[in-house]
C-alpha positions as a printed NumPy array, in Angstrom:
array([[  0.   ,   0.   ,   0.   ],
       [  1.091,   3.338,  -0.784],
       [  0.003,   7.136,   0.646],
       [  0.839,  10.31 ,  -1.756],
       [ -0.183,  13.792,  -1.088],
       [  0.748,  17.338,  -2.156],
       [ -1.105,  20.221,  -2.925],
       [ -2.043,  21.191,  -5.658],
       [ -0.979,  24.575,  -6.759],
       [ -1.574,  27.541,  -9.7  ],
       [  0.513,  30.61 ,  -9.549],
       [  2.455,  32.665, -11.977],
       [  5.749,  32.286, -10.194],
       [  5.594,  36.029,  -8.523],
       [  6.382,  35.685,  -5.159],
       [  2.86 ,  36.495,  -3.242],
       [  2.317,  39.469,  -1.662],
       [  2.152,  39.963,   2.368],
       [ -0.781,  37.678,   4.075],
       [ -2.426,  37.471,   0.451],
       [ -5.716,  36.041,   1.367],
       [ -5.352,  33.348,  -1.335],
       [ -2.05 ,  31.942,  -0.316],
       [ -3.116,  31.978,   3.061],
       [ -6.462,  29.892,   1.72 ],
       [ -4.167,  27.536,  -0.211],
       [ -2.124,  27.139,   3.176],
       [ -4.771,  26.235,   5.29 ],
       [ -5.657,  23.631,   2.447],
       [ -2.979,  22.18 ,   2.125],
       [ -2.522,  21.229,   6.032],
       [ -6.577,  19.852,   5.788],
       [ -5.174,  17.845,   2.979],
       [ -2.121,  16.559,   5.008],
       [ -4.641,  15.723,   8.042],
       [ -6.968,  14.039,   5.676],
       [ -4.411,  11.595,   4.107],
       [ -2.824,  11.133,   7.384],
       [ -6.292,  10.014,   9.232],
       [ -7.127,   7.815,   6.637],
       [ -4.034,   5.453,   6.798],
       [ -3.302,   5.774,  10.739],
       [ -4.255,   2.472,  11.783],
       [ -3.448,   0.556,   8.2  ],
       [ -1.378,  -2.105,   9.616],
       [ -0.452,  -3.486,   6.099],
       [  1.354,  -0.492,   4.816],
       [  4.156,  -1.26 ,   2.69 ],
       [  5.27 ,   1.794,   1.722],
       [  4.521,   4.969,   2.795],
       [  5.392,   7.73 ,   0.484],
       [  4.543,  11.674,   0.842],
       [  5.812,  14.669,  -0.732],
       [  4.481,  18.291,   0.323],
       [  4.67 ,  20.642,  -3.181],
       [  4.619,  23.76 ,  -1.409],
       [  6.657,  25.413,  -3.844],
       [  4.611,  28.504,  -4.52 ],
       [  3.691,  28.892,  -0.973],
       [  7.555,  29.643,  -0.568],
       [  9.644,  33.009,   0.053],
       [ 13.186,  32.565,  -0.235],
       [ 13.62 ,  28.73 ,   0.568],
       [ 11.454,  28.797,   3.709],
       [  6.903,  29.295,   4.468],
       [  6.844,  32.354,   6.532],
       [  5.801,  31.635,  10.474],
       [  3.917,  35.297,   9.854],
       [  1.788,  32.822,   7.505],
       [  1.499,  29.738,   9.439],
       [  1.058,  31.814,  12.444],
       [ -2.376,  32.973,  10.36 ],
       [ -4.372,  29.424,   9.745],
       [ -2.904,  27.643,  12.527],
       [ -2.832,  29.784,  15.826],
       [ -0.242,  27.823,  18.387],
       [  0.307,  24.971,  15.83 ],
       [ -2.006,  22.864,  16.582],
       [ -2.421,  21.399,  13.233],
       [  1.529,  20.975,  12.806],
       [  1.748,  19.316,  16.089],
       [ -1.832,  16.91 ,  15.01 ],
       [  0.388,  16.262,  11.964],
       [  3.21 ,  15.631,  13.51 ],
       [  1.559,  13.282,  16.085],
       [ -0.564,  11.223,  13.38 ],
       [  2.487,  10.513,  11.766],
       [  4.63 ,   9.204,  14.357],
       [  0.89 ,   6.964,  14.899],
       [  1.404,   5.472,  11.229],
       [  4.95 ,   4.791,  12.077],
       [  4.363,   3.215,  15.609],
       [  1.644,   1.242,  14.098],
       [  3.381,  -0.467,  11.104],
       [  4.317,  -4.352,  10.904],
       [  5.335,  -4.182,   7.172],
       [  6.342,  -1.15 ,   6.346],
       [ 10.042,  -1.577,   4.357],
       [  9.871,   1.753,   2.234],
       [  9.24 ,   5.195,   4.089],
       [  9.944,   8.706,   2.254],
       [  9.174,  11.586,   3.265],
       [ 10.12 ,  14.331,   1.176],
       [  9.887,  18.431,   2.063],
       [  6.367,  18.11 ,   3.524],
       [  5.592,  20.76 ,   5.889],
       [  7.169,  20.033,   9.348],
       [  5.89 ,  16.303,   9.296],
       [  8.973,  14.875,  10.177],
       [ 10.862,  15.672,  13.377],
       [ 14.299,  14.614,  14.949],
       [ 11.915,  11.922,  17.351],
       [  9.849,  10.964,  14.703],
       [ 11.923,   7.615,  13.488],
       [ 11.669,   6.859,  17.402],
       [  8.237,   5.482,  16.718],
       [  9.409,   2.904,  14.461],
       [  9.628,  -0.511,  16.464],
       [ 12.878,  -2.002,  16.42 ],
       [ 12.147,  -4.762,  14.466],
       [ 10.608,  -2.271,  11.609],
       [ 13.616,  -0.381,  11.703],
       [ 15.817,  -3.447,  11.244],
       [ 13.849,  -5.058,   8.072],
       [ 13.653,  -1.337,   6.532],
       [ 14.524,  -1.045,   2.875],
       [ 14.212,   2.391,   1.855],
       [ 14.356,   5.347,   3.635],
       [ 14.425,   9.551,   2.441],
       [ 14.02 ,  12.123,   4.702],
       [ 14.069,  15.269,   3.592],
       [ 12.784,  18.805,   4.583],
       [ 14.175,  22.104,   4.447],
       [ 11.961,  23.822,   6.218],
       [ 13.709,  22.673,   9.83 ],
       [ 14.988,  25.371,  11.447],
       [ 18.754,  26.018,  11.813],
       [ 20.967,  22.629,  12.454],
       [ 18.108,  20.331,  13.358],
       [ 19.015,  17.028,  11.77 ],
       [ 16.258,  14.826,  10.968],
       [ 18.095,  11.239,  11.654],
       [ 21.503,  10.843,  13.722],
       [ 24.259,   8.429,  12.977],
       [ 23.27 ,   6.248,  15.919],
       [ 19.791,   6.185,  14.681],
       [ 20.546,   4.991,  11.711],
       [ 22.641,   1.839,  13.051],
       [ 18.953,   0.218,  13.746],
       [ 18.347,   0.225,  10.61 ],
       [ 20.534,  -2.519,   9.212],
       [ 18.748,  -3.675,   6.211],
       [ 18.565,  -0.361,   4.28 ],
       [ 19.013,  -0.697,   0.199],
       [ 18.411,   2.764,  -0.414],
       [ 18.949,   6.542,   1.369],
       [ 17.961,   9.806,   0.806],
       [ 19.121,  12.869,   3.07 ],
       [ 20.355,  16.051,   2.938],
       [ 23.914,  15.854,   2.299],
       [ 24.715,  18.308,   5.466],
       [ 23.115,  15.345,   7.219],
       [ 24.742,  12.552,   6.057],
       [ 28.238,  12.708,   7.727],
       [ 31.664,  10.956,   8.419],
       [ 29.879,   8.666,  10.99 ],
       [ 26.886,   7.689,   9.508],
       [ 29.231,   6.291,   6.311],
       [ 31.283,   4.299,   9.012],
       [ 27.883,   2.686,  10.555],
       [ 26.315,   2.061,   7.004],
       [ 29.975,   0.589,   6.223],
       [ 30.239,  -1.74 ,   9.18 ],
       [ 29.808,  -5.103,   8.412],
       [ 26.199,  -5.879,   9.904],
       [ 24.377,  -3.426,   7.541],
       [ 23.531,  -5.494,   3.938],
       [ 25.036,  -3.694,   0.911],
       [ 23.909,  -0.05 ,   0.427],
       [ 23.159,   0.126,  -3.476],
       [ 21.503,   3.939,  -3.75 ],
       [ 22.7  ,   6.929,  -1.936],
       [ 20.637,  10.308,  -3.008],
       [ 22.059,  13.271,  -1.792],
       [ 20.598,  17.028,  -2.149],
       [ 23.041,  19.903,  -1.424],
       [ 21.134,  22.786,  -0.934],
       [ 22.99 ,  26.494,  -0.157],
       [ 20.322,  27.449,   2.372],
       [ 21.535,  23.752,   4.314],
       [ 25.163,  24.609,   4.218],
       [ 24.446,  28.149,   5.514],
       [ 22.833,  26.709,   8.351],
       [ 24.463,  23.946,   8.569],
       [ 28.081,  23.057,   8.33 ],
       [ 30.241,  20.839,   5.827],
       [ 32.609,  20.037,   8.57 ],
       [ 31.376,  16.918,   9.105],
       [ 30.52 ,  15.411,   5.477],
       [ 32.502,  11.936,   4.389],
       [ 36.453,  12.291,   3.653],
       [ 37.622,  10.153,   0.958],
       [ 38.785,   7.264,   3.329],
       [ 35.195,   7.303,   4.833],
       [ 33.863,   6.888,   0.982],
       [ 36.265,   4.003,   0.308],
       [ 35.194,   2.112,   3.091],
       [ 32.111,   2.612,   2.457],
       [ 32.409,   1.239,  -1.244],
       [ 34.248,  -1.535,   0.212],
       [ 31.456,  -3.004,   1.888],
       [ 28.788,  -1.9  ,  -0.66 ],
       [ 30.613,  -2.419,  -3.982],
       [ 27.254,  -1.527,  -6.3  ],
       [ 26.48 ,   1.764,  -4.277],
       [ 26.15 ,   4.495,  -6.832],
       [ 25.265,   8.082,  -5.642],
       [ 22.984,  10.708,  -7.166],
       [ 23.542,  14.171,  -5.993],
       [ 21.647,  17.249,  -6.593],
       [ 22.904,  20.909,  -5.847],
       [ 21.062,  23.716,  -6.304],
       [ 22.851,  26.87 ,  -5.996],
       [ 26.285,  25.762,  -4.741],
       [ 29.432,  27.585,  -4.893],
       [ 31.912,  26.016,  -6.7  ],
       [ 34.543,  26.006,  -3.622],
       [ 32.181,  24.071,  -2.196],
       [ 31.629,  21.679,  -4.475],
       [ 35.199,  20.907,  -5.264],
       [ 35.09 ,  20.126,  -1.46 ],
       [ 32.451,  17.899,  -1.523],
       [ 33.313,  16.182,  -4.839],
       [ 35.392,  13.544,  -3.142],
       [ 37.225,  10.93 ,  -5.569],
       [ 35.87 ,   8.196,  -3.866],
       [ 32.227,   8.628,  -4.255],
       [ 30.805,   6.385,  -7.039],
       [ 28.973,   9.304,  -8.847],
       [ 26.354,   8.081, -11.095],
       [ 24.026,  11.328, -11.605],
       [ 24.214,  14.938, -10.841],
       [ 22.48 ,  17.871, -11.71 ],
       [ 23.229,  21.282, -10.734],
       [ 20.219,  23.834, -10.789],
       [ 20.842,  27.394,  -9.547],
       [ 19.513,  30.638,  -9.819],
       [ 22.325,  32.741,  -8.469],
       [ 25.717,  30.864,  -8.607],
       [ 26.854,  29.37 , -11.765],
       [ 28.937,  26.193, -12.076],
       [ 32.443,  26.274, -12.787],
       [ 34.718,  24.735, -15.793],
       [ 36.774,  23.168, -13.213],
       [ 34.044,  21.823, -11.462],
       [ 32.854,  19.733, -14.639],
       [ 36.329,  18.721, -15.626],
       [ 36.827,  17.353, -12.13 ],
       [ 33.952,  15.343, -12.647],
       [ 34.747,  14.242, -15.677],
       [ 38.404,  12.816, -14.218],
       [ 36.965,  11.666, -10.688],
       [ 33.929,   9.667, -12.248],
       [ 34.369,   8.572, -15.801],
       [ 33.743,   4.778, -14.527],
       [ 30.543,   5.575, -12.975],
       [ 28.679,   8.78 , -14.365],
       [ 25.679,   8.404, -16.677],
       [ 23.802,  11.529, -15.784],
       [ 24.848,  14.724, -16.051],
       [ 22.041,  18.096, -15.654],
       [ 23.014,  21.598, -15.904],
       [ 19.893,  24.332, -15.646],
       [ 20.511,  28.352, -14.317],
       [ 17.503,  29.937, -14.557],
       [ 19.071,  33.449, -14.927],
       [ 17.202,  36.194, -15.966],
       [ 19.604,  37.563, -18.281],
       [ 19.115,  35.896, -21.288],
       [ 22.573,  37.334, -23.229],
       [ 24.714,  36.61 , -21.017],
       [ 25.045,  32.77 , -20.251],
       [ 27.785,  31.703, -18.369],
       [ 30.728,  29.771, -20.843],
       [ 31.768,  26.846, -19.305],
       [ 35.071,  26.504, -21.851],
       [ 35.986,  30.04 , -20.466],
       [ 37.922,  30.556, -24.193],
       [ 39.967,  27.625, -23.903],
       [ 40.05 ,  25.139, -26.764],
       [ 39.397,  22.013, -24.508],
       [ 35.258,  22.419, -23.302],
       [ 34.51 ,  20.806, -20.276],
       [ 31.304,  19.235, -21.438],
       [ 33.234,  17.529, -24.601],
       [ 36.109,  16.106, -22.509],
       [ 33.217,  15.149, -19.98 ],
       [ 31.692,  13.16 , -22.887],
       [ 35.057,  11.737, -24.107],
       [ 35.566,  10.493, -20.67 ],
       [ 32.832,   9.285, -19.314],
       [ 31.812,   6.198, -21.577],
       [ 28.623,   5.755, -19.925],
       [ 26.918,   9.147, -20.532],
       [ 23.553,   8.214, -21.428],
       [ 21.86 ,  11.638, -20.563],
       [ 23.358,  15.563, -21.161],
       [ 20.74 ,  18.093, -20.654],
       [ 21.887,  22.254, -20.882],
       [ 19.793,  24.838, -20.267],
       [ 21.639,  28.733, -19.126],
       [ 25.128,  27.6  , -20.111],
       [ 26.8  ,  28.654, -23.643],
       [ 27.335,  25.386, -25.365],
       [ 28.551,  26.373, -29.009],
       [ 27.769,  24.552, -31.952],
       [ 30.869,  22.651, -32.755],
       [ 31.463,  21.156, -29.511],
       [ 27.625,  20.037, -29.395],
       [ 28.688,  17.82 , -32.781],
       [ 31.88 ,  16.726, -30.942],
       [ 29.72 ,  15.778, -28.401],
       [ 27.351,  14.02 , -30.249],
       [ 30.196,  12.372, -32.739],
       [ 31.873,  10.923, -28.655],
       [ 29.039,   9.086, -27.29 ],
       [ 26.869,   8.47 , -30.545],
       [ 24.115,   6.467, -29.983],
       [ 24.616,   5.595, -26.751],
       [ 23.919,   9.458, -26.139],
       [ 19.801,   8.422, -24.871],
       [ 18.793,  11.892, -24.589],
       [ 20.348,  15.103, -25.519],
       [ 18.645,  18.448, -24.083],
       [ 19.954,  21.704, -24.841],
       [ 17.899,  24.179, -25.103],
       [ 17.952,  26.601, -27.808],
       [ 18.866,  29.685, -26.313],
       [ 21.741,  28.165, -24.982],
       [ 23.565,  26.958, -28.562],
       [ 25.895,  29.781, -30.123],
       [ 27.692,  30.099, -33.406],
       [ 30.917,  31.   , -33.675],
       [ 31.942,  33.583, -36.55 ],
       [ 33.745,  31.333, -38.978],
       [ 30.272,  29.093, -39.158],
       [ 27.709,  32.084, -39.491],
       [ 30.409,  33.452, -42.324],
       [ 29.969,  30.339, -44.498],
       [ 27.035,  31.349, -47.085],
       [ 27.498,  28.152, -49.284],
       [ 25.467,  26.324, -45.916],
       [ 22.778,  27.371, -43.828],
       [ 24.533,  27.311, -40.496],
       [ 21.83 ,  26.08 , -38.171],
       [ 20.388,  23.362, -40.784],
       [ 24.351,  22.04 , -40.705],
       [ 24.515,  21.671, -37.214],
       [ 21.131,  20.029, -37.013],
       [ 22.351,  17.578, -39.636],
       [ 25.433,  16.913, -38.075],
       [ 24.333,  16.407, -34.801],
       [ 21.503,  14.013, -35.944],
       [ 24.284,  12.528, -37.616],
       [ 26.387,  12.302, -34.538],
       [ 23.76 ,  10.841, -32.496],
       [ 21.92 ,   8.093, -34.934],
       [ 18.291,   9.653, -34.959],
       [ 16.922,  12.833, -35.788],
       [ 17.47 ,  15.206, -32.806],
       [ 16.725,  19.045, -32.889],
       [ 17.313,  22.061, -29.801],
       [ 14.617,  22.518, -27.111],
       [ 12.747,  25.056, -28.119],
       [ 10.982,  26.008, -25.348],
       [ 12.514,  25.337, -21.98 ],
       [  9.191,  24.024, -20.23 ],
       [  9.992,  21.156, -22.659],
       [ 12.836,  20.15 , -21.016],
       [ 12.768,  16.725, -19.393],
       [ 13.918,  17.911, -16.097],
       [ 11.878,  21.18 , -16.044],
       [ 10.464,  21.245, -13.372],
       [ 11.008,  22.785,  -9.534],
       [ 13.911,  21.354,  -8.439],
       [ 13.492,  19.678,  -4.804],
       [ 10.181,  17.708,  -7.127],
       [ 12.762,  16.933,  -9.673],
       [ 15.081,  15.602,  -7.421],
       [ 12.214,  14.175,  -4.967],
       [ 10.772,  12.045,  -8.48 ],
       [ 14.358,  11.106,  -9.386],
       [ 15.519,   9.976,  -6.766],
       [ 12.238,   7.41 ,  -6.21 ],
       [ 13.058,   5.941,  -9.756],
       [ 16.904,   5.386,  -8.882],
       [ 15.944,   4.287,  -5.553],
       [ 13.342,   1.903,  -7.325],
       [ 15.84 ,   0.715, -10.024],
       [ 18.021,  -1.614,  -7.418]])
């Protein structure tokens, strides 16, 4: 058995002004509809697996739901705290639950909500995410000593400020079965609040792969420095997917060519999207060098199956390279138009029309008829981002 819920949401992306009546209506919705799917399986012994995911995106202002708001439909949290309480109900109730994720719904979970879980629930759990970023400053939502109950886990899910040094020694120890999916989101706001101090070195990675030799790691980060990323990028990690999203920082060249050196033997993923606002100015990965990042990232990694650009300059010739390195094996190509540029030597040829040659050739490159996204809302990963990576990481999780 299985429990979704999120609200459902129209807005036009502006954020909402002060106490709007109709966010404040779509609020107090949204926690009737988290009561409501929370009543109904409280005492559903038989649940398998339990998954929930809160879209509160719209309801948002700057990566966090204003207490000004919740303060307005639920005077002294009562709901939060009937929420909070039903769910730790569901969890102190199951016999046969082995799949639990929770992903950024409202203040459901809570650092004692795993407590509920009986021990021997905890020990035959398969799957478990837990992720929320609307915690307030360094709560963690599962410890290290938690998790070494949990002994039968295939899959994870946290934020990555969460998972640290010691909770990769207790999932490396001998007693715990193989881990086979790690899904890690790196958010800015979480490092702000949190700390990277603590995160996995290298030696805690290899041990870790020692004892799970088919763990492969998805990681999402959305607006990242680069200095931080080359800290977290350790060469140990057995990178499968990553996709960077960001609004306000933009990925670095050196950032992509480390990943193209550090994970070559694992990677088959690779997402970059910056929504920026100025539409002439995209970032240029290959900073004018003659060696771009993204074609030595092809050439390296032989198991690219999926590219997808969207804010970055990605000129024309190196899209063909591209194309000509992984061929066919190259399942989906997204880049979207805006983001393709010409360099002056093509545009000067008049025997050719430019654009219809690169088409051609990259068709060519590829084995089947491919053209540019033309509209970004086309894109395969367009979408908001914590969804994205919420959805993607339940399919990787799932494909074990």
């Amino acid at each position: 058995a299985a429990a979704s819920e999120g609200a459902a949401v129209a807005g036009d992306g502006e954020a909402p002004p002060p106490l709007s009546p109709r966010w404040l209506d779509l609020l107090r919705t949204y926690l009737e509809l988290v009561l409501c799917v929370l009543s109904s399986v409280r005492n559903n012994r038989n649940l398998q697996k339990l998954s929930l995911f809160g879209d509160i995106s719209i309801l948002q202002q700057h990566g966090t739901i204003s207490n000004t708001y919740l303060g307005k439909v639920d005077p002294d949290g009562k709901k939060i705290k009937q929420i909070q309480q039903l769910f730790e109900e569901i969890l102190g109730n199951s016999r046969q639950l082995k799949w639990l994720s929770c992903g950024l719904m409202l203040q459901i979970v809570t650092p004692t909500s795993l407590s509920s879980l009986s021990n021997p629930i905890a020990n035959t759990m398969e799957h478990l995410s837990l992720l929320d970023n609307h915690i307030p400053g360094n709560t963690t939502l599962i410890t290290a000593v938690e998790l070494e109950r949990f002994v039968n886990l295939r899959s994870l899910a946290l934020d990555f400020c969460d998972f640290t040094a010691e909770m990769a020694r207790v999932l490396a120890d001998s007693n715990h079965v193989p881990l086979h999916r790690l899904s890690l989101l790196v958010h800015s706001v979480s490092i702000m609040h949190k700390s990277l101090d603590n995160m996995p070195k290298d030696e805690n990675w290899q041990a870790l792969t020692r004892n799970s030799t088919n763990l492969r790691v998805y990681i999402m980060a959305f607006d990242v420095k680069s200095d931080d990323m080359l800290r977290i990028l350790k060469p140990s990690i057995p990178l499968e997917r990553i996709h960077f999203d960001s609004y306000v920082t933009c990925v670095s060249g050196a950032v992509v060519d480390l990943i193209s050196r550090q994970y070559d033997k694992f990677l088959t993923h690779f997402i970059l999207m910056n929504d920026v606002i100025d539409m002439s100015a995209f970032p240029d990965l290959s900073d004018n060098r003659n060696e771009d990042p993204l074609v030595l990232l092809a050439w390296r990694c032989t198991r690219l199956s999926l590219l997808a650009v969207h804010g970055y300059t990605v000129w024309a010739h190196n899209l063909i390279a591209i194309a000509r390195l992984r061929g066919s094996d190259l399942k989906v190509l997204e880049v979207t138009e805006e983001s393709i540029e010409f360099d002056q030597g093509e545009l000067a040829d008049q025997d050719v029309d430019p654009v219809h040659n690169f088409i051609e050739q990259v068709s060519l490159g590829l084995g089947r008829p491919w053209h540019a996204v033309m509209d970004i809302e086309l894109l395969s990963v367009f979408t908001e981002p914590t969804r994205h990576f919420y959805r993607e990481m339940q399919s990787f999780s799932e494909g074990i």
